[in-house]
PDB file of C-alpha atoms in Angstrom:
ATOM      1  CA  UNK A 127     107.892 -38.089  77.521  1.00 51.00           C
ATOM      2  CA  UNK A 128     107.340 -40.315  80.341  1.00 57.00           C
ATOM      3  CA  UNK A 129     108.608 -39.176  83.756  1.00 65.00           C
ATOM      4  CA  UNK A 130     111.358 -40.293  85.405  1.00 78.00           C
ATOM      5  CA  UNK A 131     111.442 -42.135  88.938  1.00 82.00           C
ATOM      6  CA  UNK A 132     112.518 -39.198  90.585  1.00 83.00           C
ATOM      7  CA  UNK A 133     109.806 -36.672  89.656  1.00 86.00           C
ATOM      8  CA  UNK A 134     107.433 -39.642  90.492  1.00 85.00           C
ATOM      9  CA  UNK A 135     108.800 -39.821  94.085  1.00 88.00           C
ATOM     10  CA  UNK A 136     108.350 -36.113  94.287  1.00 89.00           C
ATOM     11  CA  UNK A 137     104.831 -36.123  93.515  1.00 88.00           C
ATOM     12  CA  UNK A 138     103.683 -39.062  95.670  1.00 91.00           C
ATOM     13  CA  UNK A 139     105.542 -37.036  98.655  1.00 93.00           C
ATOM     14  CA  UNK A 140     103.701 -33.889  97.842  1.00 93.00           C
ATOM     15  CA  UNK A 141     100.669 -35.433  97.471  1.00 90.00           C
ATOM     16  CA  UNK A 142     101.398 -37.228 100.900  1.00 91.00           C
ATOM     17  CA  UNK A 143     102.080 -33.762 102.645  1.00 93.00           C
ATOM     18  CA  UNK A 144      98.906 -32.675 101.201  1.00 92.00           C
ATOM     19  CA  UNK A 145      96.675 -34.669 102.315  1.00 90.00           C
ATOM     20  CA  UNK A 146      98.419 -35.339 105.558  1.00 90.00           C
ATOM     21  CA  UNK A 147      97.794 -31.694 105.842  1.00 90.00           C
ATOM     22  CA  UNK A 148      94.202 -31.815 104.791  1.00 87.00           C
ATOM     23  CA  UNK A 149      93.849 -34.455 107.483  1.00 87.00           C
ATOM     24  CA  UNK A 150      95.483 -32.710 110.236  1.00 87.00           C
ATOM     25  CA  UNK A 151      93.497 -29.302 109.372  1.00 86.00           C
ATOM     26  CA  UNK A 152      90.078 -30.993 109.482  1.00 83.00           C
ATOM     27  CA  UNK A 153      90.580 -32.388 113.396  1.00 83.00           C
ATOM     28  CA  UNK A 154      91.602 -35.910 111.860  1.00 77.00           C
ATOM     29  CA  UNK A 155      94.546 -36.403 113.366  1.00 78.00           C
ATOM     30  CA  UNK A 156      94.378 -34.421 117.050  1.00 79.00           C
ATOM     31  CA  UNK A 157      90.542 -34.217 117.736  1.00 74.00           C
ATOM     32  CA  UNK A 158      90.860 -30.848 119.676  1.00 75.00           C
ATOM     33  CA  UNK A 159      92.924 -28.935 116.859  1.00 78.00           C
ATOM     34  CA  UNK A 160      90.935 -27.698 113.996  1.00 75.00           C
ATOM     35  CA  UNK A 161      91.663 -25.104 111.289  1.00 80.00           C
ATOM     36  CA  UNK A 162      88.793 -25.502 109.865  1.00 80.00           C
ATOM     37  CA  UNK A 163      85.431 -27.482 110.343  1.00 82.00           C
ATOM     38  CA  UNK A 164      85.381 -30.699 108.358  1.00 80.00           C
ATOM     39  CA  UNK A 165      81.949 -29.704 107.477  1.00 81.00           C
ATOM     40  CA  UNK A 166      83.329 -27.554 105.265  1.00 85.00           C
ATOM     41  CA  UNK A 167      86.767 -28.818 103.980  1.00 86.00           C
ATOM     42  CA  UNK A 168      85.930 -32.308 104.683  1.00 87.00           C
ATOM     43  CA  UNK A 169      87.806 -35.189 106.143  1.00 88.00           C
ATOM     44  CA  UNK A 170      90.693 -37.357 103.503  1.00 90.00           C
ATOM     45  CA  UNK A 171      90.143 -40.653 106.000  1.00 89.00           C
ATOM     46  CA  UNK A 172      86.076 -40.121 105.909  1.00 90.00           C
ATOM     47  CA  UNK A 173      86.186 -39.420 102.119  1.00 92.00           C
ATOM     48  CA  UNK A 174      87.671 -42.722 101.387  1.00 93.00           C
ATOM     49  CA  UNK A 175      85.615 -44.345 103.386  1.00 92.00           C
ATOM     50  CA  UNK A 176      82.449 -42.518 101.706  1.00 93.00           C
ATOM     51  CA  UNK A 177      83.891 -43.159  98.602  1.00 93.00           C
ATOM     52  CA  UNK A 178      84.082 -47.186  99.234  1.00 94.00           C
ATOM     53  CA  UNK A 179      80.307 -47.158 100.302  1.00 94.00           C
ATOM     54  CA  UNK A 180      79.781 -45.893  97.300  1.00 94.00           C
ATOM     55  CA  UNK A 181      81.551 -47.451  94.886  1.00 93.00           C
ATOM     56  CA  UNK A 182      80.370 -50.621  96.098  1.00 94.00           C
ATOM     57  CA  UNK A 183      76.629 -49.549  96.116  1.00 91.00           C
ATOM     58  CA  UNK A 184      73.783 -50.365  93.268  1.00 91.00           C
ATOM     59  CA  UNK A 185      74.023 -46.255  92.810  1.00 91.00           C
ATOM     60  CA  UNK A 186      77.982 -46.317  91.246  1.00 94.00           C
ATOM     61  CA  UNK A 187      77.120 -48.252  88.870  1.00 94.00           C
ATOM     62  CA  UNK A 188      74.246 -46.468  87.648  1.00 94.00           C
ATOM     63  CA  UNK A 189      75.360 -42.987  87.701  1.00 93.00           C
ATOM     64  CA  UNK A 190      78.843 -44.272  86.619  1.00 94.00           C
ATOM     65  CA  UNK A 191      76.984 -45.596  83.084  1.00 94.00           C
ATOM     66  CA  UNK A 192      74.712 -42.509  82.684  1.00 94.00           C
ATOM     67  CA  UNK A 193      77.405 -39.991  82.951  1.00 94.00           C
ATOM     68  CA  UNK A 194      79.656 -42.164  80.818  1.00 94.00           C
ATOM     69  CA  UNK A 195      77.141 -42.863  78.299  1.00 94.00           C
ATOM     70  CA  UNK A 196      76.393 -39.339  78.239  1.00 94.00           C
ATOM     71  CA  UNK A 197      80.215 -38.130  77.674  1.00 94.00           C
ATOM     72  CA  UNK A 198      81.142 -40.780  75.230  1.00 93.00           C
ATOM     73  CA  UNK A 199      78.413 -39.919  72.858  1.00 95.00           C
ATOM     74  CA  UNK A 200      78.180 -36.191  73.317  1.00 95.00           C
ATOM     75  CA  UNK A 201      82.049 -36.325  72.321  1.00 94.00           C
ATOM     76  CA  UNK A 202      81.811 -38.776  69.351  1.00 94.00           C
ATOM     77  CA  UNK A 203      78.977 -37.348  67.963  1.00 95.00           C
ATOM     78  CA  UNK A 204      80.646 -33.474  68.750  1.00 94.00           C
ATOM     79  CA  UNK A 205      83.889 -34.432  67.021  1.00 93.00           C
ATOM     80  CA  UNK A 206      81.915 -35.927  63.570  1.00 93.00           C
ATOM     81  CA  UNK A 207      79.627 -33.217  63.508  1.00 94.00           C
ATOM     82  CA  UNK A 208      82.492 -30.669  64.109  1.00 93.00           C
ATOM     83  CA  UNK A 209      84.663 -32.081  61.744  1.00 91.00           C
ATOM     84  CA  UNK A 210      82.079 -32.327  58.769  1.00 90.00           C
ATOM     85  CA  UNK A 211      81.353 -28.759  59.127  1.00 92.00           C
ATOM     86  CA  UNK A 212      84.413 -27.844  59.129  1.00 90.00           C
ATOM     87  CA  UNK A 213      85.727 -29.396  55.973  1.00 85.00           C
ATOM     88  CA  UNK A 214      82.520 -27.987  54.651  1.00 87.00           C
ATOM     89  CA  UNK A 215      83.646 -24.278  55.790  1.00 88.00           C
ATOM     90  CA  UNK A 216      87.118 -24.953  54.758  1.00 82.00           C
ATOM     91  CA  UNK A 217      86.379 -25.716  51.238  1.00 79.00           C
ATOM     92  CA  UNK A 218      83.394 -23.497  50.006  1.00 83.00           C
ATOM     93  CA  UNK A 219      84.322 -20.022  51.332  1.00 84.00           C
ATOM     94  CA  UNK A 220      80.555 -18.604  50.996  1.00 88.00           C
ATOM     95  CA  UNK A 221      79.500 -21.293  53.856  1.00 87.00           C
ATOM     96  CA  UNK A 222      82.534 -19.815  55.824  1.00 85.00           C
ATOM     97  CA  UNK A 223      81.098 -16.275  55.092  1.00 87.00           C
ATOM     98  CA  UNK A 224      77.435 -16.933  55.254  1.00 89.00           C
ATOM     99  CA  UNK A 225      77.701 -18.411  58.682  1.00 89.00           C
ATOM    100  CA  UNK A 226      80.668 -18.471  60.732  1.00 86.00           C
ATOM    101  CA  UNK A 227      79.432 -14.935  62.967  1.00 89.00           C
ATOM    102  CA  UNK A 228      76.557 -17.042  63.940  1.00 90.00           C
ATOM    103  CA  UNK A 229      78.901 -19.896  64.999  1.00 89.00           C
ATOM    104  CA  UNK A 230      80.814 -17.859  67.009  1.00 89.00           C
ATOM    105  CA  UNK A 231      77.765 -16.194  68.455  1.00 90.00           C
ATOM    106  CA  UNK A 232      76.419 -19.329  69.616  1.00 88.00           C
ATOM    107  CA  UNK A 233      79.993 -20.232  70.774  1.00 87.00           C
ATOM    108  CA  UNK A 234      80.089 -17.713  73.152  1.00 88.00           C
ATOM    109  CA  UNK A 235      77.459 -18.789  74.968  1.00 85.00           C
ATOM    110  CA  UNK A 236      77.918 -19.938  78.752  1.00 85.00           C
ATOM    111  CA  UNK A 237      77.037 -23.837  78.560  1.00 82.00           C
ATOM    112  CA  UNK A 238      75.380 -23.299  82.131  1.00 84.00           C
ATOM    113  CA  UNK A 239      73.211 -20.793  80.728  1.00 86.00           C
ATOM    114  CA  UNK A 240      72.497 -22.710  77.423  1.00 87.00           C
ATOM    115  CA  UNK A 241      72.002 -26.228  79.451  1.00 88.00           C
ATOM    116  CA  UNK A 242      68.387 -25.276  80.348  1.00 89.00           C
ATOM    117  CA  UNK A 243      66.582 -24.511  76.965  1.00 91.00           C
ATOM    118  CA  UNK A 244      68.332 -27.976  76.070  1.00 90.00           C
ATOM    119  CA  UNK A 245      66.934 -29.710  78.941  1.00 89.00           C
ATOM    120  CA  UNK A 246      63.288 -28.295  77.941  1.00 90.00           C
ATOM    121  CA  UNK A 247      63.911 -29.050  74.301  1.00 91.00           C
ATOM    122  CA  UNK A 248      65.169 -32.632  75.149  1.00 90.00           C
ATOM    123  CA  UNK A 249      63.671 -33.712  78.353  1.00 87.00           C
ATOM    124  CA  UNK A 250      65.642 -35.198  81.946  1.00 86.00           C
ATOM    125  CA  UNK A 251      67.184 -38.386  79.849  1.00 88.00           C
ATOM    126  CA  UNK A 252      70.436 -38.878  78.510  1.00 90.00           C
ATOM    127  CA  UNK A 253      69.971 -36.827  75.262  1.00 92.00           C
ATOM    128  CA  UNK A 254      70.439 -33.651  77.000  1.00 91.00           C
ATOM    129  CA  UNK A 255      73.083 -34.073  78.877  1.00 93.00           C
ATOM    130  CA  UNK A 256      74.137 -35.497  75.058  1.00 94.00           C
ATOM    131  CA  UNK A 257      73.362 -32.233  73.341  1.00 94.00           C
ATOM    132  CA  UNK A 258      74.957 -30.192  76.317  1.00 93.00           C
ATOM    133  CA  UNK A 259      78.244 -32.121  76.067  1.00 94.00           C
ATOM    134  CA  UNK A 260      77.810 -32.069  72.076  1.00 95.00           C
ATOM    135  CA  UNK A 261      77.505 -28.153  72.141  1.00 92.00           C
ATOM    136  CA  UNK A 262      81.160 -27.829  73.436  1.00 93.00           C
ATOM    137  CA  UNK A 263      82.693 -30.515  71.523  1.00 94.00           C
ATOM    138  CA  UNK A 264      81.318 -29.111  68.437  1.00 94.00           C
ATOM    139  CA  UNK A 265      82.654 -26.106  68.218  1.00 93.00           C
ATOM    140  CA  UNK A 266      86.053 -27.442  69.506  1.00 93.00           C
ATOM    141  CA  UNK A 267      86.299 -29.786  66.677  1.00 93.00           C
ATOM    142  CA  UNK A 268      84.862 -27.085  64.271  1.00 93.00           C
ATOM    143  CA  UNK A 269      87.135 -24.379  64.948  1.00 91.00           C
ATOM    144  CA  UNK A 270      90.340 -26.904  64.508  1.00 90.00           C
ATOM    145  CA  UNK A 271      89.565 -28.910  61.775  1.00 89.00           C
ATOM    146  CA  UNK A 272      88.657 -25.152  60.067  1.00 89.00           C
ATOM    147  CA  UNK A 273      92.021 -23.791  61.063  1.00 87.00           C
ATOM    148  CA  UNK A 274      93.994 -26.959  60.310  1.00 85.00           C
ATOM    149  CA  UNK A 275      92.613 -26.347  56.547  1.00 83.00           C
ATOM    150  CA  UNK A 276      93.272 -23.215  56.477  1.00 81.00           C
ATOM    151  CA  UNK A 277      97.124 -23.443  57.566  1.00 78.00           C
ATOM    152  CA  UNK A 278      97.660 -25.683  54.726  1.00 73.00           C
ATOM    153  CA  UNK A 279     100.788 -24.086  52.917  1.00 69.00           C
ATOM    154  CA  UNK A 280      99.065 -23.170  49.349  1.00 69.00           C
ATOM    155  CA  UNK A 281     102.712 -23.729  47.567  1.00 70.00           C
ATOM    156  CA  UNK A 282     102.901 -27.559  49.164  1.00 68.00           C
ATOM    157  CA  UNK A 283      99.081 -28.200  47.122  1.00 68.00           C
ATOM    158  CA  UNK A 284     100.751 -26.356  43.987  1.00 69.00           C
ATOM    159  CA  UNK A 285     103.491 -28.724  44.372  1.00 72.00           C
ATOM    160  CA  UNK A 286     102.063 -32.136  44.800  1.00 70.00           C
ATOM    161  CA  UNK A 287      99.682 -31.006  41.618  1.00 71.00           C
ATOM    162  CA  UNK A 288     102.723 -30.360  39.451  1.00 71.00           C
ATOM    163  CA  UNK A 289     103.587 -34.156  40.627  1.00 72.00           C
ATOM    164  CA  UNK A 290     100.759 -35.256  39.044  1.00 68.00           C
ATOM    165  CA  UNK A 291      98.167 -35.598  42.371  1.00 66.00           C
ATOM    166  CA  UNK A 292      94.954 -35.275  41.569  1.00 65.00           C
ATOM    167  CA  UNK A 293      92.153 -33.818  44.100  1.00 65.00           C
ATOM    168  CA  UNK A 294      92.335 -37.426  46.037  1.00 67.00           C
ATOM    169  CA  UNK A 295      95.772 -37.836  45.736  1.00 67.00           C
ATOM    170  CA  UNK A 296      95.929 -34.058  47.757  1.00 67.00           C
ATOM    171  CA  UNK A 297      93.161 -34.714  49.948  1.00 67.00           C
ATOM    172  CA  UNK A 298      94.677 -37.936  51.145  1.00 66.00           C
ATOM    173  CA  UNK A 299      98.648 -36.493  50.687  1.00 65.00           C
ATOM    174  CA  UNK A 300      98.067 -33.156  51.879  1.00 70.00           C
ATOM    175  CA  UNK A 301      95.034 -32.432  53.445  1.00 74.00           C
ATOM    176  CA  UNK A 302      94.282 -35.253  55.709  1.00 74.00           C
ATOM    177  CA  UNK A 303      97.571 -35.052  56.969  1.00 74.00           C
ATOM    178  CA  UNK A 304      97.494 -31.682  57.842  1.00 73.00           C
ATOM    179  CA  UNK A 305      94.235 -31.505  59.199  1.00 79.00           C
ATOM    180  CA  UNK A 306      94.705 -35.000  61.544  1.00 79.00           C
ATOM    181  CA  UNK A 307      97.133 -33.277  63.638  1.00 79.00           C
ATOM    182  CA  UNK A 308      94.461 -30.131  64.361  1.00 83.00           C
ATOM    183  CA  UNK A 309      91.542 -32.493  64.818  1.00 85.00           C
ATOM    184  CA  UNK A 310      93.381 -34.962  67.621  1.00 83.00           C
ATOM    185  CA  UNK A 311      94.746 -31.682  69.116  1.00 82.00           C
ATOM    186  CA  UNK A 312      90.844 -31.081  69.773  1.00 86.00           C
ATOM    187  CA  UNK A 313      89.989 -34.122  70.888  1.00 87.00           C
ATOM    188  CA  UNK A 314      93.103 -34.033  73.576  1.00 84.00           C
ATOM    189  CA  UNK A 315      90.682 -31.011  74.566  1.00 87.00           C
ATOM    190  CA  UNK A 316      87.166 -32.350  73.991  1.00 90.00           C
ATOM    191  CA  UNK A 317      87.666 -35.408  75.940  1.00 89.00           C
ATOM    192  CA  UNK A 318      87.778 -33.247  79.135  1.00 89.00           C
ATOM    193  CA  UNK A 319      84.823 -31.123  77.849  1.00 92.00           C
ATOM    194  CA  UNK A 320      82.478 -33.671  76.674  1.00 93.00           C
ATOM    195  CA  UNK A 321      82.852 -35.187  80.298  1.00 93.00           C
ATOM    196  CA  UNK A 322      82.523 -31.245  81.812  1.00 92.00           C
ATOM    197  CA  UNK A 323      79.194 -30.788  79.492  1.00 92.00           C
ATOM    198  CA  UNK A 324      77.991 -34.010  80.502  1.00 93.00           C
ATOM    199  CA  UNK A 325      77.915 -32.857  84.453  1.00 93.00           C
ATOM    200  CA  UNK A 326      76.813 -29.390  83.665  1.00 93.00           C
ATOM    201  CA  UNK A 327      73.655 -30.966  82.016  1.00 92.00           C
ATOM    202  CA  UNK A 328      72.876 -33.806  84.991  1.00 93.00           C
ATOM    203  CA  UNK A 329      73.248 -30.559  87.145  1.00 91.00           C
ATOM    204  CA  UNK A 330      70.100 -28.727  85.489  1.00 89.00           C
ATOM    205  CA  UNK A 331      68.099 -31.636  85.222  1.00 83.00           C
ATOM    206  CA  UNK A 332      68.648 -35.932  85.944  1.00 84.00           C
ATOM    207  CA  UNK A 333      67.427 -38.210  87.610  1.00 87.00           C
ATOM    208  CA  UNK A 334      71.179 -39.989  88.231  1.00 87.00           C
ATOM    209  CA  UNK A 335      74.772 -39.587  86.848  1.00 91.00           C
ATOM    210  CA  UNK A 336      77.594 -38.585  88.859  1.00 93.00           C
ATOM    211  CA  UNK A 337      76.816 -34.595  88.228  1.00 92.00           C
ATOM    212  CA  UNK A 338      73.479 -35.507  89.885  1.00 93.00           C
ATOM    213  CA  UNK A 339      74.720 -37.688  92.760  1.00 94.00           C
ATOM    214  CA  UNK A 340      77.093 -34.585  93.538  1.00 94.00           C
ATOM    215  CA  UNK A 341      74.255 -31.804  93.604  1.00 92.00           C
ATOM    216  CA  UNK A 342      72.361 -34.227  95.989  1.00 93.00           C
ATOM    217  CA  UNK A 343      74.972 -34.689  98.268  1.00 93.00           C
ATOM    218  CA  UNK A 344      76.046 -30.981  98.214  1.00 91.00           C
ATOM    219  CA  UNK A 345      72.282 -30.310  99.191  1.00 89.00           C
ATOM    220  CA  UNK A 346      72.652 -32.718 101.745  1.00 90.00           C
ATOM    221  CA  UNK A 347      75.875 -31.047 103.089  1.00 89.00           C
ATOM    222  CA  UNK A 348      77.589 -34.412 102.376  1.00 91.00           C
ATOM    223  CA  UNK A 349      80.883 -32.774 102.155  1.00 91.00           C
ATOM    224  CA  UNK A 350      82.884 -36.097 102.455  1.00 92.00           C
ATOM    225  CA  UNK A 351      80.844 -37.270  99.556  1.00 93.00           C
ATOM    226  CA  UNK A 352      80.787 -34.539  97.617  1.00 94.00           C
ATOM    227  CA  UNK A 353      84.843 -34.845  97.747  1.00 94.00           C
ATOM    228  CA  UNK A 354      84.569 -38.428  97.112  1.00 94.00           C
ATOM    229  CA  UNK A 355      82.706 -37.805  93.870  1.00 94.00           C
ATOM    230  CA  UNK A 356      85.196 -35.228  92.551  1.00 94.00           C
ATOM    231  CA  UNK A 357      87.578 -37.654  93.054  1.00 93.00           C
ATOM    232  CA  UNK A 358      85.511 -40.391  91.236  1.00 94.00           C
ATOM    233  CA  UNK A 359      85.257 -37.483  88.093  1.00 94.00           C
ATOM    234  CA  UNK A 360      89.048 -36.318  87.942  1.00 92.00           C
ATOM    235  CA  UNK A 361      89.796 -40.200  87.545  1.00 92.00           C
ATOM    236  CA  UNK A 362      87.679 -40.603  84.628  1.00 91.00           C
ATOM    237  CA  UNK A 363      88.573 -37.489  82.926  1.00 88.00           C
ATOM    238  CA  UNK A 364      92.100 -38.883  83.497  1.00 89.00           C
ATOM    239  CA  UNK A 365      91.472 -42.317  82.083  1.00 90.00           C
ATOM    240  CA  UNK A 366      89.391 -40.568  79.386  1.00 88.00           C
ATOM    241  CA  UNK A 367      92.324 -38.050  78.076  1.00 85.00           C
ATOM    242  CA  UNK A 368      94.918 -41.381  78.517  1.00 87.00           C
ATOM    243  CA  UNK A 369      92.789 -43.268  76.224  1.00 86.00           C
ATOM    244  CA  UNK A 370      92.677 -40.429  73.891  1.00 82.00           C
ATOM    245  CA  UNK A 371      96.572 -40.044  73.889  1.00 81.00           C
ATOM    246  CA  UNK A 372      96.948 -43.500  73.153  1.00 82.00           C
ATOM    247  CA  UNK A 373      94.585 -43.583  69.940  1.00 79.00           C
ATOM    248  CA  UNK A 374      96.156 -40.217  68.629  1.00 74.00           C
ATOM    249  CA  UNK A 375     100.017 -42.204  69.709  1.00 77.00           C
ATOM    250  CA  UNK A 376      98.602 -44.877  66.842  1.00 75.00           C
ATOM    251  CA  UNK A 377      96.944 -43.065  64.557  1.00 70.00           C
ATOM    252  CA  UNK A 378      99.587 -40.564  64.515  1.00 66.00           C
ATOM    253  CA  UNK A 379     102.590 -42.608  64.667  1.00 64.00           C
ATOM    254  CA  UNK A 380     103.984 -41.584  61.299  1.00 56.00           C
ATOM    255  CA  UNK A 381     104.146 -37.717  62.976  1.00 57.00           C
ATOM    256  CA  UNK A 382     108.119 -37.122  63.767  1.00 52.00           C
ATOM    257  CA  UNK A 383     108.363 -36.408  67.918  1.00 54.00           C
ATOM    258  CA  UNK A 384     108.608 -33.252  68.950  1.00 50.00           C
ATOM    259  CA  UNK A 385     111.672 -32.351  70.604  1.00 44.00           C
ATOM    260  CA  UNK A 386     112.000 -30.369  73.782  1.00 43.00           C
ATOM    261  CA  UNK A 387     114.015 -27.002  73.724  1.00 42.00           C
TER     262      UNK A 387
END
C-alpha cells in the first residue's frame, strides 16, 4: 500500500533532524562544538562530497559492475538451484530423508566463516563472491519452495483429481500456484542476501567491488568514504528489492490483495 503524503513529509523531516544532528555532532556546523570526532562518526556534508568524487571516478563504475555482476548471478543462479531441489525434496520423500540434516548442517554455517574455503576453492574473481552469494540464496529458495509443497492442502489435490486433472493439470492448477507465492516470498528475501553474500565474499578476497572499496577505505580510516559507500549499498539493495516487488506485482497479479486488519 503506497504511503500517503503525510507519512512522506514525516519521514523527510526525520531524516532532516537526523542528519542535521549528525552534522551538528561531528563539529560541522559550530567548529568548536564536538560530540564526537568526525574521525569516527564522520561528517554528512564531507560524505556527500566523498561520495560525488567517487561516483564520478573510473573506480564507481568498476566496483559498481563487479559487485552487481556478482549479486545478480549469485541470486539467479541461488533461486534455480534452490528451487529444483526443492521440488525434488518435495516430491520423492527418501531425497527429503536421505539428505535434508546435511542441508541444514551446511545451512547453519556463518557465511563469513564459509567465505574463505570458497575463495581458495574458486580464486579472487567474480565466481566466489558468486558461490558466496549463491550459498545463502540457496538455501532460502530451498527451504520455501520445500515448505510451499508441503502446505499444499492434500484434500484440494484429491479434489481437482476427482475433476478429472491429471498430474499436469495439478502441477500447473495446484502446485505451481501454491508454491509461486513461497518462492517470490524468498526472493523478496534473497534479493537483499545475494547482495549481503556478494560483499561478504569481496571482503575475504577482491581485487574491486564495492565490499572491497569499503575494506580499503576503512583501512585507510576514510570514515567519510566508508559512509559514502554504505550509502551507495543501501541504495542498491533498495532498487534491487523494488525491482523484485515489481516482477512478483506481475507475475502474481492473479493473487487477491491482502487486506490490512
Amino acid at each position: 500500500m503506497p504511503s500517503s503524503p503525510y507519512i512522506n513529509s514525516l519521514r523527510l523531516l526525520v531524516l532532516a533532524l537526523l542528519i542535521t544532528f549528525w552534522e551538528l555532532a561531528s563539529g560541522g556546523l559550530y567548529p568548536g562544538f564536538e560530540l564526537l570526532p568526525p574521525l569516527i562518526i564522520g561528517r554528512p556534508s564531507l560524505i556527500i562530497g566523498e561520495l560525488i568524487n567517487y561516483v564520478a571516478s573510473e573506480l564507481f563504475i568498476i566496483d559498481l559492475s563487479s559487485t552487481l555482476q556478482a549479486t545478480v548471478w549469485g541470486l539467479f543462479i541461488g533461486m534455480l538451484s534452490g528451487i529444483a531441489f526443492g521440488v525434488a525434496f518435495g516430491y520423492v520423500r527418501f531425497l527429503e530423508d536421505l539428505f535434508k540434516p546435511f542441508f541444514v548442517a551446511i545451512n547453519s554455517l556463518p557465511r563469513p566463516a564459509l567465505a574463505p574455503i570458497l575463495t581458495i576453492w574458486f580464486g579472487f574473481g567474480i565466481l566466489s563472491k558468486i558461490m558466496v552469494a549463491w550459498s545463502i540464496v540457496f538455501f532460502i529458495a530451498f527451504f520455501n519452495t520445500l515448505q510451499g509443497i508441503k502446505s499444499i492442502d492434500p484434500d484440494l489435490i484429491k479434489a481437482v483429481r476427482v475433476m478429472g486433472a491429471d498430474r499436469l493439470g495439478i502441477a500447473l492448477h495446484v502446485m505451481i500456484p501454491a508454491v509461486a507465492t513461497w518462492v517470490f516470498a524468498a526472493l523478496r528475501v534473497s534479493v537483499s542476501f545475494a547482495l549481503i553474500g556478494t560483499v561478504i565474499g569481496e571482503f575475504v578476497g577482491a581485487h574491486s567491488g564495492l565490499g572491497y572499496r569499503l575494506l580499503v577505505a576503512s583501512g585507510l580510516f576514510k570514515t567519510n568514504l566508508v559512509y559514502a559507500i554504505l550509502i551507495i549499498l543501501m541504495l542498491l539493495g533498495v532498487i534491487i528489492v523494488r525491482v523484485s516487488e515489481y516482477v512478483e506485482s506481475k507475475v502474481l497479479k492473479w493473487r487477491p490483495p491482502s487486506i490490512m486488519l
